[in-house]
Amino acid sequence: MAMIEINSITKHYRTIEALKGVSLCVQEGTIFGFLGPNGAGKTTLIRILAHLIEPTSGSFSIDGKDLKQHIGYLAQQPAFYPWMTARELLRFSGKLYGLTSLETEKRIHELLSLCGIQAAADRRVGTYSGGMIQRLGIAQAILHKPKVVLLDEPASALDPIGRKEILTLISRLHEETTVFMSSHILEDIQRVCDEVAIIADGSIVLQQDMDTLLRSHAQPLISLEFDHPSDALLCQTLLSKLSIEVAREAHNRIVIAETEYQNRYSQIMNTLNDHDLRLRSLNKQNATLEDVFMHHIKERSHA
Amino acid sequence: MHNNIGILLWKEMTEGLRSYRILIWVMVCLFFGILSPLSAYYMPDILAMIGSTQNIALTLTEVTYRDAVDQYVKNFTQIGSIIMIFLAMGSVAGEKADGSLQFLMVRPISFHVILFAKIIALMAMVVLGIGIAALVCALYTQYLFPGFPLTLFIQSNLILLLYLLVIGVMTTSLSAMVSRPVTAGLASLGLWLVFSMLGSLGGAGWYSFTRLASEIIQVVEGFPISLKPFSSAILVILGSIEGALCVLSRWEPSH
Amino acid sequence: MSKEFVLLVTPLVVLELILKLVCLRDWMKREQVNGLSRTAWLLIFLFVNLFGPIAYLVYGRKHHGHD
């Protein structure tokens, strides 16, 4: 069932077209990654979904409706009242969403431990570190059990340990809600998301579930590493002559598509033997989201 | 929806306490409440002291409770107004600037409720302060001067409340229209000065809310008051709230 | 100076002292202040009556945000 439906949303600022007709569909219970370089329109779309800004045209619905109640939001640079304690902030949020005191207290208790901030619950938010703010940010976004949580670059500003902790936390959220998170860090998206959309220059370039995407868009590669750079160069020239597609990755390493490698296996091996080219190693490289991303972003800039 | 105003009032009041804004206002009110009658009472002594060192003979009329009330009104409508602007200018603009307004915007509350909570909290603060100021001023004046009309003085403080409320609402509303507290402060200060200048003129000047200051004196003296400055006070309050809501509903956070 | 005058003025002195103490307590806890240096703010709220403490409490102790 579609949880988020976005129908050709555009957003124009005075001189810039931040979004040029974005349509997306997110299924219930997924962790959806929204990927794109800085300035591609990620934050703009998330802010529209969070009711912070109005789209110039187009519409969206969350579970068929358009209610703030159904949405939890964590901004890219979250700003909470520094004079409140974390517990007060969550209580304040609960009341604003119309939860009863009993529900709120129970939920706060749950979330403080889920997000690992029990010990600092009664400290003022102004004294929190970046990582703690982000964890509190997730707690305040899911407190009222929204149908969708919008996370704008939730881990990008953190150090590696903080990032890992936040991502682990996010991966646990799919049990209770649908997550829509943006990031420009491919690794993060690949680590937690089930499905991904890539946005560039205000338009969606592709949307697919992570496995299919990695399998279909990025082919695994075989890399051949040589002792001497000259061997690598020679091998590249020889294989090219046999019309095998070869790319040079480093001065002593070349890569061949796995399918090509399998189809032309004997020819490749013979070439190596005939010219006494010594391999140092032979590896299979699995495709990463980065390959897909680079491929698509490059394709656009060439077009 | 209706409970939200309560929780927002809690937020405004707690913030007022923890940011020391309420403390500052109460302290200022106590200061003016005590200082006004005291400085009026000792003014001849102070002048005489200056006169004796400089060999000038000063003839002075006797000071009365009128001088005390005059000081009280001047302190609150002049320095008090500036402090009020200082305290209220960050009310909305500060939350826009640091991003915390977005916390409220994504939740199911309207700007009406947010702004009204701010204004009601401000009103509560002004009432508390002026209540305390009127009390200590009345105590001191009663003790120092004969014939002080206590009941009329208490009544006149309602007009002072209105005066400060106009300043407070005007500043809060301007704060909702701009993106930085300083801009709101300067704009409010500018408007207040324009009204003050207008108020010093005859004719149309009667319609400036700053004329409320002279109405306060009128009340204490037991003279009838003019309704003209009141109409302008109400208009400024309603107009600035309307303007603030209009601008706020179209506001979008920038990057 | 009469004894009466001293009695009447005492509350003002007490108020000023309370304000300065509130500022001092906050100043000692706070490592970073806004606008001016820590020492400058100390001198301001100690030696400028009424307005010194107000300026410090409203502006000087402000929390450092993103701007």
XYZ file of C-alpha atoms in Angstrom:
625
model
C 0.000 0.000 0.000
C 1.300 3.452 -0.870
C 2.018 5.499 2.234
C 3.445 8.618 0.641
C 2.208 9.745 -2.749
C 3.800 12.774 -4.338
C 2.234 14.102 -7.529
C 4.360 16.308 -9.773
C 5.422 18.810 -7.146
C 7.262 21.889 -8.346
C 8.826 24.658 -6.330
C 10.060 27.870 -7.875
C 12.011 30.525 -6.095
C 12.519 33.895 -7.700
C 15.252 32.771 -10.058
C 15.673 29.063 -9.355
C 13.525 26.061 -10.077
C 14.300 23.978 -7.008
C 11.927 21.150 -7.930
C 10.857 20.449 -11.507
C 7.859 18.171 -11.159
C 8.720 15.465 -8.658
C 6.517 12.391 -8.393
C 7.244 9.597 -5.962
C 5.474 6.734 -4.320
C 6.646 5.207 -1.059
C 5.252 1.934 0.248
C 4.199 1.438 3.838
C 6.895 0.178 6.203
C 9.883 0.928 4.012
C 12.949 2.915 4.846
C 13.131 5.110 1.821
C 16.387 6.792 0.888
C 16.307 10.058 -0.954
C 19.669 10.571 -2.495
C 21.198 13.467 -4.318
C 24.096 15.883 -4.383
C 23.919 19.075 -2.337
C 21.506 21.566 -3.833
C 19.565 18.949 -5.791
C 16.292 19.751 -4.015
C 16.230 17.144 -1.230
C 15.656 19.587 1.604
C 13.069 21.517 -0.398
C 10.960 18.405 -0.967
C 11.223 17.287 2.654
C 10.232 20.759 3.839
C 7.198 20.656 1.578
C 6.183 17.270 3.010
C 6.677 18.674 6.541
C 4.327 21.607 5.771
C 7.115 24.134 6.264
C 6.875 25.490 2.736
C 4.182 25.478 0.079
C 4.809 23.830 -3.295
C 4.369 26.085 -6.313
C 2.250 23.359 -7.890
C 1.468 19.697 -7.362
C 0.239 17.835 -4.317
C 1.051 15.025 -1.932
C -0.728 12.791 0.505
C 0.316 10.763 3.520
C -1.865 7.678 3.873
C -4.405 9.346 1.619
C -4.617 12.498 3.708
C -2.698 15.682 4.308
C -2.416 15.946 8.091
C 0.442 17.260 10.201
C -0.572 14.713 12.833
C 0.665 11.886 10.608
C 4.113 13.294 10.101
C 7.226 13.371 12.230
C 10.050 15.627 11.106
C 13.716 16.054 11.877
C 15.395 19.054 10.254
C 18.853 19.058 8.779
C 20.026 21.416 11.507
C 17.508 20.770 14.228
C 16.944 23.663 16.637
C 15.175 22.819 19.869
C 14.540 25.197 22.744
C 17.914 25.187 24.535
C 16.308 26.135 27.847
C 14.109 23.025 27.971
C 15.288 19.647 29.190
C 14.896 16.717 26.811
C 12.039 15.356 28.890
C 10.265 18.729 28.872
C 10.734 19.039 25.127
C 9.178 15.619 24.503
C 6.339 16.377 26.914
C 5.747 19.712 25.167
C 5.686 17.958 21.798
C 3.290 15.283 23.071
C 0.825 17.885 24.305
C 0.999 19.773 21.014
C 0.036 16.576 19.201
C -2.850 16.116 21.586
C -1.567 13.035 23.424
C -2.796 12.463 26.972
C -0.311 12.871 29.823
C -0.362 9.148 30.499
C 0.386 8.222 26.880
C 3.081 10.875 26.680
C 4.909 9.752 29.838
C 4.841 6.125 28.743
C 6.106 6.997 25.305
C 8.836 9.290 26.678
C 10.053 6.463 28.895
C 10.204 4.121 25.890
C 11.904 6.578 23.586
C 14.506 7.824 26.035
C 15.836 4.302 26.294
C 15.399 3.484 22.597
C 17.397 6.568 21.669
C 19.882 6.147 24.499
C 19.430 9.501 26.204
C 17.904 8.443 29.551
C 20.948 9.637 31.481
C 20.705 13.125 30.003
C 16.905 13.341 30.002
C 16.778 16.053 32.647
C 19.630 18.114 31.314
C 18.973 21.246 29.291
C 19.086 20.686 25.556
C 21.487 23.636 25.238
C 24.230 21.457 26.749
C 23.738 18.563 24.296
C 26.362 17.430 21.781
C 25.558 17.049 18.081
C 25.006 13.307 18.348
C 22.686 13.655 21.338
C 20.681 16.384 19.600
C 20.194 14.057 16.660
C 19.003 11.223 18.919
C 16.634 13.570 20.697
C 15.601 14.713 17.223
C 14.569 11.194 16.294
C 12.733 10.777 19.603
C 10.697 13.965 19.061
C 9.955 12.934 15.479
C 8.420 9.555 16.397
C 6.906 10.439 19.780
C 3.327 10.705 18.516
C 3.626 7.526 16.417
C 3.370 9.257 13.058
C 2.704 7.247 9.926
C 5.714 8.788 8.240
C 8.986 10.122 9.630
C 10.873 12.633 7.513
C 14.582 12.762 8.288
C 16.638 15.407 6.503
C 20.292 14.345 6.422
C 19.989 12.714 9.841
C 23.575 11.490 10.048
C 25.533 13.736 7.725
C 26.899 16.163 10.290
C 28.098 13.512 12.746
C 31.421 11.778 13.305
C 31.715 8.138 12.129
C 30.704 6.633 15.485
C 27.735 8.965 15.876
C 26.685 8.246 12.311
C 26.740 4.527 12.869
C 24.645 4.845 16.036
C 22.030 7.005 14.357
C 21.814 4.666 11.366
C 21.333 1.673 13.641
C 18.562 3.573 15.371
C 16.926 4.433 12.055
C 17.062 0.835 10.875
C 15.045 -0.103 13.962
C 12.290 2.371 13.107
C 10.737 0.399 10.267
C 8.941 -1.714 12.855
C 6.738 1.204 13.777
C 6.670 3.604 10.886
C 7.630 4.470 7.329
C 10.892 6.375 7.081
C 11.734 8.892 4.391
C 15.321 10.013 4.775
C 17.538 12.177 2.621
C 21.279 12.047 2.427
C 24.136 12.887 0.157
C 26.194 10.139 1.762
C 25.713 7.014 -0.344
C 27.118 4.664 2.233
C 24.481 5.699 4.773
C 21.626 5.129 2.352
C 23.026 1.792 1.258
C 23.387 0.711 4.867
C 19.779 1.228 5.984
C 17.424 1.829 3.090
C 15.153 -0.690 1.384
C 14.363 1.568 -1.482
C 16.010 4.564 -3.013
C 15.265 7.488 -5.270
C 17.967 9.603 -6.797
C 17.318 13.285 -7.371
C 19.525 15.566 -9.402
C 18.871 19.132 -10.366
C 15.284 19.126 -9.130
C 14.146 15.980 -10.950
C 13.947 12.332 -9.966
C 16.482 10.350 -11.950
C 15.362 6.907 -10.823
C 13.462 5.089 -8.120
C 13.984 1.439 -7.319
C 14.370 -0.989 -4.470
C 17.939 -1.264 -3.296
C 18.657 -4.885 -4.324
C 17.318 -4.559 -7.853
C 19.070 -1.278 -8.236
C 22.428 -2.660 -7.233
C 21.955 -5.756 -9.364
C 20.683 -4.129 -12.529
C 22.419 -0.807 -12.657
C 25.795 -1.690 -11.374
C 27.465 -4.746 -12.720
C 30.052 -6.451 -10.593
C 33.594 -6.021 -11.840
C 36.663 -8.207 -11.862
C 39.838 -6.376 -11.093
C 43.236 -7.614 -12.206
C 46.181 -6.242 -10.311
C 49.705 -6.554 -11.697
C 53.149 -6.294 -10.153
C 54.287 -3.731 -12.689
C 52.358 -0.808 -14.123
C 53.840 -1.581 -17.527
C 52.188 -5.025 -17.433
C 48.840 -3.452 -16.683
C 49.251 -1.084 -19.607
C 50.266 -3.864 -21.961
C 47.393 -6.077 -20.873
C 44.926 -3.262 -21.438
C 46.193 -2.707 -24.974
C 46.147 -6.413 -25.817
C 42.659 -7.040 -24.476
C 41.324 -3.933 -26.208
C 42.584 -5.347 -29.472
C 40.423 -8.416 -28.813
C 37.556 -5.908 -28.350
C 37.201 -6.693 -24.677
C 36.132 -3.615 -22.752
C 38.800 -2.766 -20.191
C 39.200 0.180 -17.887
C 42.333 1.191 -16.038
C 41.567 1.942 -12.397
C 45.026 2.488 -10.986
C 48.457 2.511 -12.523
C 48.820 -1.235 -11.910
C 45.182 -2.331 -11.958
C 42.609 -2.902 -14.683
C 38.928 -3.839 -14.404
C 36.659 -5.904 -16.625
C 32.922 -6.412 -16.340
C 32.178 -9.764 -14.735
C 30.011 -10.973 -17.625
C 32.714 -10.047 -20.119
C 35.275 -11.831 -17.960
C 33.222 -15.013 -17.895
C 32.398 -14.983 -21.617
C 35.968 -14.369 -22.740
C 37.709 -16.218 -19.924
C 40.003 -18.387 -22.050
C 41.043 -15.520 -24.324
C 41.940 -13.381 -21.329
C 43.906 -16.138 -19.666
C 45.762 -16.985 -22.852
C 46.759 -13.382 -23.320
C 48.156 -13.271 -19.821
C 50.086 -16.510 -20.370
C 51.418 -15.658 -23.788
C 52.938 -12.424 -22.663
C 54.020 -13.635 -19.254
C 51.977 -10.995 -17.466
C 52.139 -11.710 -13.727
C 49.029 -11.107 -11.695
C 49.378 -10.018 -8.116
C 45.715 -10.485 -7.391
C 42.363 -11.095 -9.000
C 39.258 -9.844 -7.202
C 35.576 -9.517 -7.646
C 34.295 -6.060 -6.750
C 30.692 -5.840 -5.690
C 28.726 -2.932 -7.015
C 28.067 -0.066 -4.627
C 25.432 2.577 -4.710
C 28.221 4.963 -5.473
C 28.778 3.363 -8.870
C 25.095 3.705 -9.695
C 24.999 7.232 -8.430
C 28.095 8.357 -10.280
C 26.822 6.664 -13.403
C 23.497 8.496 -13.280
C 24.804 11.848 -12.236
C 27.470 11.677 -14.971
C 24.927 10.626 -17.556
C 22.905 13.739 -16.765
C 25.802 16.104 -16.944
C 26.794 14.675 -20.348
C 23.269 14.975 -21.654
C -6.606 22.398 19.480
C -8.029 24.300 22.419
C -5.615 22.796 24.900
C -2.706 23.993 22.824
C -2.990 27.557 24.058
C -2.423 26.223 27.585
C 0.716 24.295 26.712
C 2.028 27.217 24.665
C 1.424 29.544 27.603
C 3.435 27.150 29.773
C 6.220 27.341 27.202
C 6.190 31.149 27.055
C 6.079 31.598 30.826
C 8.802 29.026 31.514
C 10.963 30.585 28.853
C 10.314 34.022 30.372
C 11.453 32.751 33.752
C 14.495 30.808 32.569
C 15.704 33.557 30.257
C 15.369 35.981 33.213
C 13.024 38.220 31.183
C 10.309 38.136 33.844
C 12.862 38.749 36.602
C 14.274 41.732 34.722
C 10.844 43.246 34.182
C 9.817 42.822 37.809
C 13.107 44.328 38.982
C 12.714 47.312 36.660
C 9.149 47.799 37.904
C 10.276 47.679 41.545
C 13.025 50.174 40.769
C 10.709 52.666 39.112
C 8.068 52.135 41.772
C 10.482 53.046 44.533
C 12.692 55.523 42.733
C 9.942 57.758 41.330
C 8.449 59.030 44.624
C 11.850 59.009 46.287
C 13.570 61.147 43.648
C 10.599 63.535 43.590
C 10.744 63.918 47.373
C 14.475 64.541 47.571
C 14.672 66.683 44.432
C 14.771 70.013 46.392
C 17.593 68.652 48.574
C 19.540 67.497 45.557
C 19.053 70.820 43.795
C 19.937 72.720 46.956
C 23.116 70.739 47.275
C 24.099 71.567 43.699
C 23.073 75.171 44.296
C 25.222 75.547 47.408
C 28.338 74.235 45.717
C 27.884 76.567 42.770
C 26.626 79.546 44.714
C 23.309 79.746 42.956
C 20.211 80.550 44.926
C 17.321 78.371 43.814
C 13.766 79.166 44.633
C 11.653 76.069 44.490
C 8.001 75.439 44.703
C 7.102 72.785 47.213
C 7.044 69.223 45.859
C 3.797 67.254 46.060
C 2.533 63.785 45.198
C 1.956 65.166 41.675
C 5.704 65.243 41.126
C 5.983 61.652 42.312
C 3.263 60.471 39.921
C 4.785 62.548 37.143
C 8.144 60.828 37.645
C 6.458 57.428 37.781
C 4.645 57.983 34.495
C 7.736 59.401 32.799
C 9.920 56.509 33.914
C 7.516 53.867 32.662
C 6.433 55.505 29.413
C 9.998 56.448 28.452
C 12.669 54.093 29.825
C 10.023 51.451 30.520
C 8.957 51.473 26.861
C 12.521 51.000 25.687
C 13.017 48.081 28.075
C 9.720 46.582 26.919
C 10.901 46.790 23.293
C 14.202 45.214 24.309
C 12.416 42.324 26.039
C 9.842 41.653 23.306
C 11.838 42.177 20.118
C 13.141 38.597 19.954
C 9.778 37.041 20.690
C 9.128 35.649 17.204
C 12.126 36.850 15.179
C 14.481 35.106 17.594
C 12.712 31.803 17.004
C 12.825 32.370 13.259
C 16.538 33.166 13.398
C 17.558 30.150 15.486
C 15.168 27.765 13.716
C 13.054 26.788 16.714
C 9.887 28.250 15.154
C 9.955 25.306 12.743
C 9.475 22.986 15.698
C 6.029 24.537 16.131
C 5.272 24.915 12.429
C 5.436 21.181 11.674
C 3.012 20.446 14.511
C -0.745 20.903 14.318
C -0.990 24.461 15.673
C -1.900 27.652 13.880
C 0.091 30.862 13.921
C -2.906 32.521 15.606
C -2.457 30.359 18.668
C 1.331 30.809 18.705
C 1.053 34.598 18.519
C -1.805 34.849 21.017
C 0.089 32.731 23.533
C 3.022 35.094 23.209
C 0.828 38.161 23.663
C -1.075 36.720 26.620
C 2.185 35.727 28.316
C 3.511 39.225 27.716
C 0.326 40.711 29.112
C 0.648 38.587 32.235
C 4.209 39.775 32.696
C 3.240 43.448 32.286
C 0.315 43.113 34.714
C 2.525 41.427 37.316
C 5.200 44.106 37.011
C 2.887 47.108 37.008
C 0.906 45.612 39.893
C 4.075 45.419 41.984
C 5.267 48.865 40.833
C 1.927 50.507 41.636
C 1.951 48.908 45.070
C 5.411 50.066 46.122
C 4.949 53.469 44.513
C 1.687 53.916 46.407
C 3.368 52.888 49.690
C 6.254 55.311 49.259
C 4.118 58.206 48.012
C 1.562 57.739 50.782
C 4.366 57.817 53.318
C 6.223 60.787 51.866
C 3.455 63.116 50.671
C 0.184 64.282 52.172
C -3.135 64.054 50.322
C -2.210 61.241 47.929
C -5.356 60.027 46.071
C -4.696 56.277 46.352
C -7.810 54.983 44.548
C -7.363 57.311 41.589
C -3.717 56.324 41.351
C -4.599 52.634 41.215
C -7.175 53.374 38.477
C -4.668 55.381 36.488
C -2.368 52.381 36.409
C -4.846 50.632 34.125
C -4.048 53.254 31.490
C -0.341 52.694 32.056
C -0.977 48.982 31.484
C -2.635 49.774 28.180
C 0.270 52.025 27.142
C 2.844 49.296 27.794
C 0.613 46.697 26.185
C 0.536 48.736 22.974
C 4.355 48.865 22.993
C 4.581 45.142 23.764
C 2.069 44.013 21.131
C 3.541 46.359 18.538
C 7.047 44.972 19.163
C 5.902 41.328 19.205
C 4.004 41.839 15.957
C 6.944 43.539 14.262
C 9.052 40.662 15.530
C 6.718 38.313 13.645
C 7.117 40.326 10.447
C 10.916 40.451 10.203
C 13.624 37.835 10.450
C 15.990 39.351 13.003
C 15.318 40.607 16.544
C 17.419 43.746 16.024
C 15.318 44.751 13.013
C 12.149 44.309 15.061
C 13.607 46.357 17.924
C 14.676 49.220 15.693
C 11.383 49.255 13.786
C 9.407 49.323 17.003
C 11.595 52.050 18.457
C 11.138 54.072 15.267
C 7.350 53.704 15.288
C 7.199 54.627 18.951
C 9.258 57.788 18.298
C 6.986 58.728 15.385
C 3.914 58.330 17.604
C 5.638 60.335 20.357
C 6.402 63.185 17.996
C 2.881 63.080 16.636
C 1.630 63.099 20.215
C 3.522 66.275 21.007
C 1.518 68.147 18.367
C -1.906 69.576 18.978
C -4.964 68.559 16.941
C -4.263 65.202 15.294
C -1.664 64.575 17.981
C -4.482 63.723 20.334
C -4.947 60.552 18.389
C -1.459 59.239 19.204
C -1.542 56.481 21.801
C 1.479 58.106 23.478
C -0.975 60.746 24.742
C -2.160 58.054 27.149
C 0.712 59.289 29.343
C -1.056 62.601 29.975
C -4.360 60.780 30.486
C -2.754 58.942 33.414
C -2.042 62.287 35.090
C -5.584 63.459 34.296
C -7.038 60.470 36.099
C -4.891 61.010 39.206
C -5.958 64.656 39.282
C -9.588 63.578 39.001
C -10.113 65.336 35.673
C -12.148 63.859 32.830
C -10.223 61.975 30.181
C -10.275 62.114 26.402
C -11.052 58.900 24.525
C -9.020 59.868 21.458
C -5.702 58.254 22.500
C -7.594 55.131 23.557
C -9.025 54.665 20.093
C -5.543 54.893 18.624
C -4.193 52.408 21.194
C -6.835 49.831 20.270
C -6.249 50.431 16.569
C -2.477 49.963 16.889
C -2.968 46.721 18.846
C -5.480 45.232 16.417
C -3.664 46.496 13.345
C -0.311 45.083 14.342
C -1.753 41.674 15.269
C -3.544 41.539 11.925
C -0.370 42.527 10.074
C 1.698 39.988 11.990
C -0.671 37.112 11.201
C -0.795 38.132 7.577
C 2.988 38.125 7.195
C 3.497 35.047 9.369
C 1.068 32.868 7.429
C 3.119 33.455 4.298
C 6.505 33.037 5.951
C 8.755 30.203 4.815
C 12.028 29.247 6.464
C 14.989 30.020 4.234
C 17.972 27.756 3.733
C 21.902 62.011 55.444
C 18.976 61.174 57.602
C 18.250 57.753 58.955
C 14.926 57.862 57.146
C 16.614 58.357 53.806
C 18.866 55.362 54.385
C 15.879 53.191 55.232
C 13.970 54.315 52.165
C 16.889 53.715 49.824
C 17.876 50.298 51.227
C 15.359 48.330 49.076
C 16.900 49.805 45.915
C 20.363 48.740 47.008
C 19.082 45.257 47.808
C 17.452 44.969 44.356
C 20.641 46.012 42.625
C 22.619 43.487 44.660
C 20.200 40.691 43.771
C 20.552 41.511 40.073
C 24.333 41.574 40.297
C 24.365 38.259 42.174
C 22.128 36.591 39.576
C 24.484 37.819 36.861
C 27.582 36.728 38.770
C 26.199 33.249 39.347
C 25.366 32.871 35.665
C 28.696 34.408 34.619
C 30.686 31.914 36.684
C 28.855 28.939 35.179
C 29.114 30.135 31.598
C 32.300 29.582 29.663
C 31.291 31.525 26.594
C 29.409 34.782 26.472
C 27.865 36.671 23.609
C 29.194 39.844 21.973
C 31.921 41.028 24.315
C 34.629 39.263 26.312
C 33.834 37.659 29.653
C 35.794 40.296 31.584
C 34.059 43.127 29.763
C 30.650 41.732 30.720
C 31.769 41.295 34.349
C 32.761 44.957 34.534
C 29.546 46.031 32.818
C 27.125 44.252 35.123
C 29.110 45.065 38.247
C 29.598 48.769 37.618
C 26.680 49.863 35.441
C 23.643 49.980 37.670
C 20.363 48.371 36.565
C 21.123 48.531 32.831
C 24.382 46.603 33.111
C 22.773 43.470 34.544
C 19.807 43.768 32.153
C 22.087 43.974 29.131
C 24.058 40.967 30.344
C 21.012 38.829 31.095
C 19.216 39.604 27.843
C 22.132 39.761 25.449
C 25.377 38.565 27.011
C 24.269 35.181 28.308
C 22.442 34.280 25.140
C 23.010 30.746 23.954
C 25.101 30.301 20.859
C 22.806 29.230 18.075
C 23.507 28.457 14.451
C 23.784 32.045 13.271
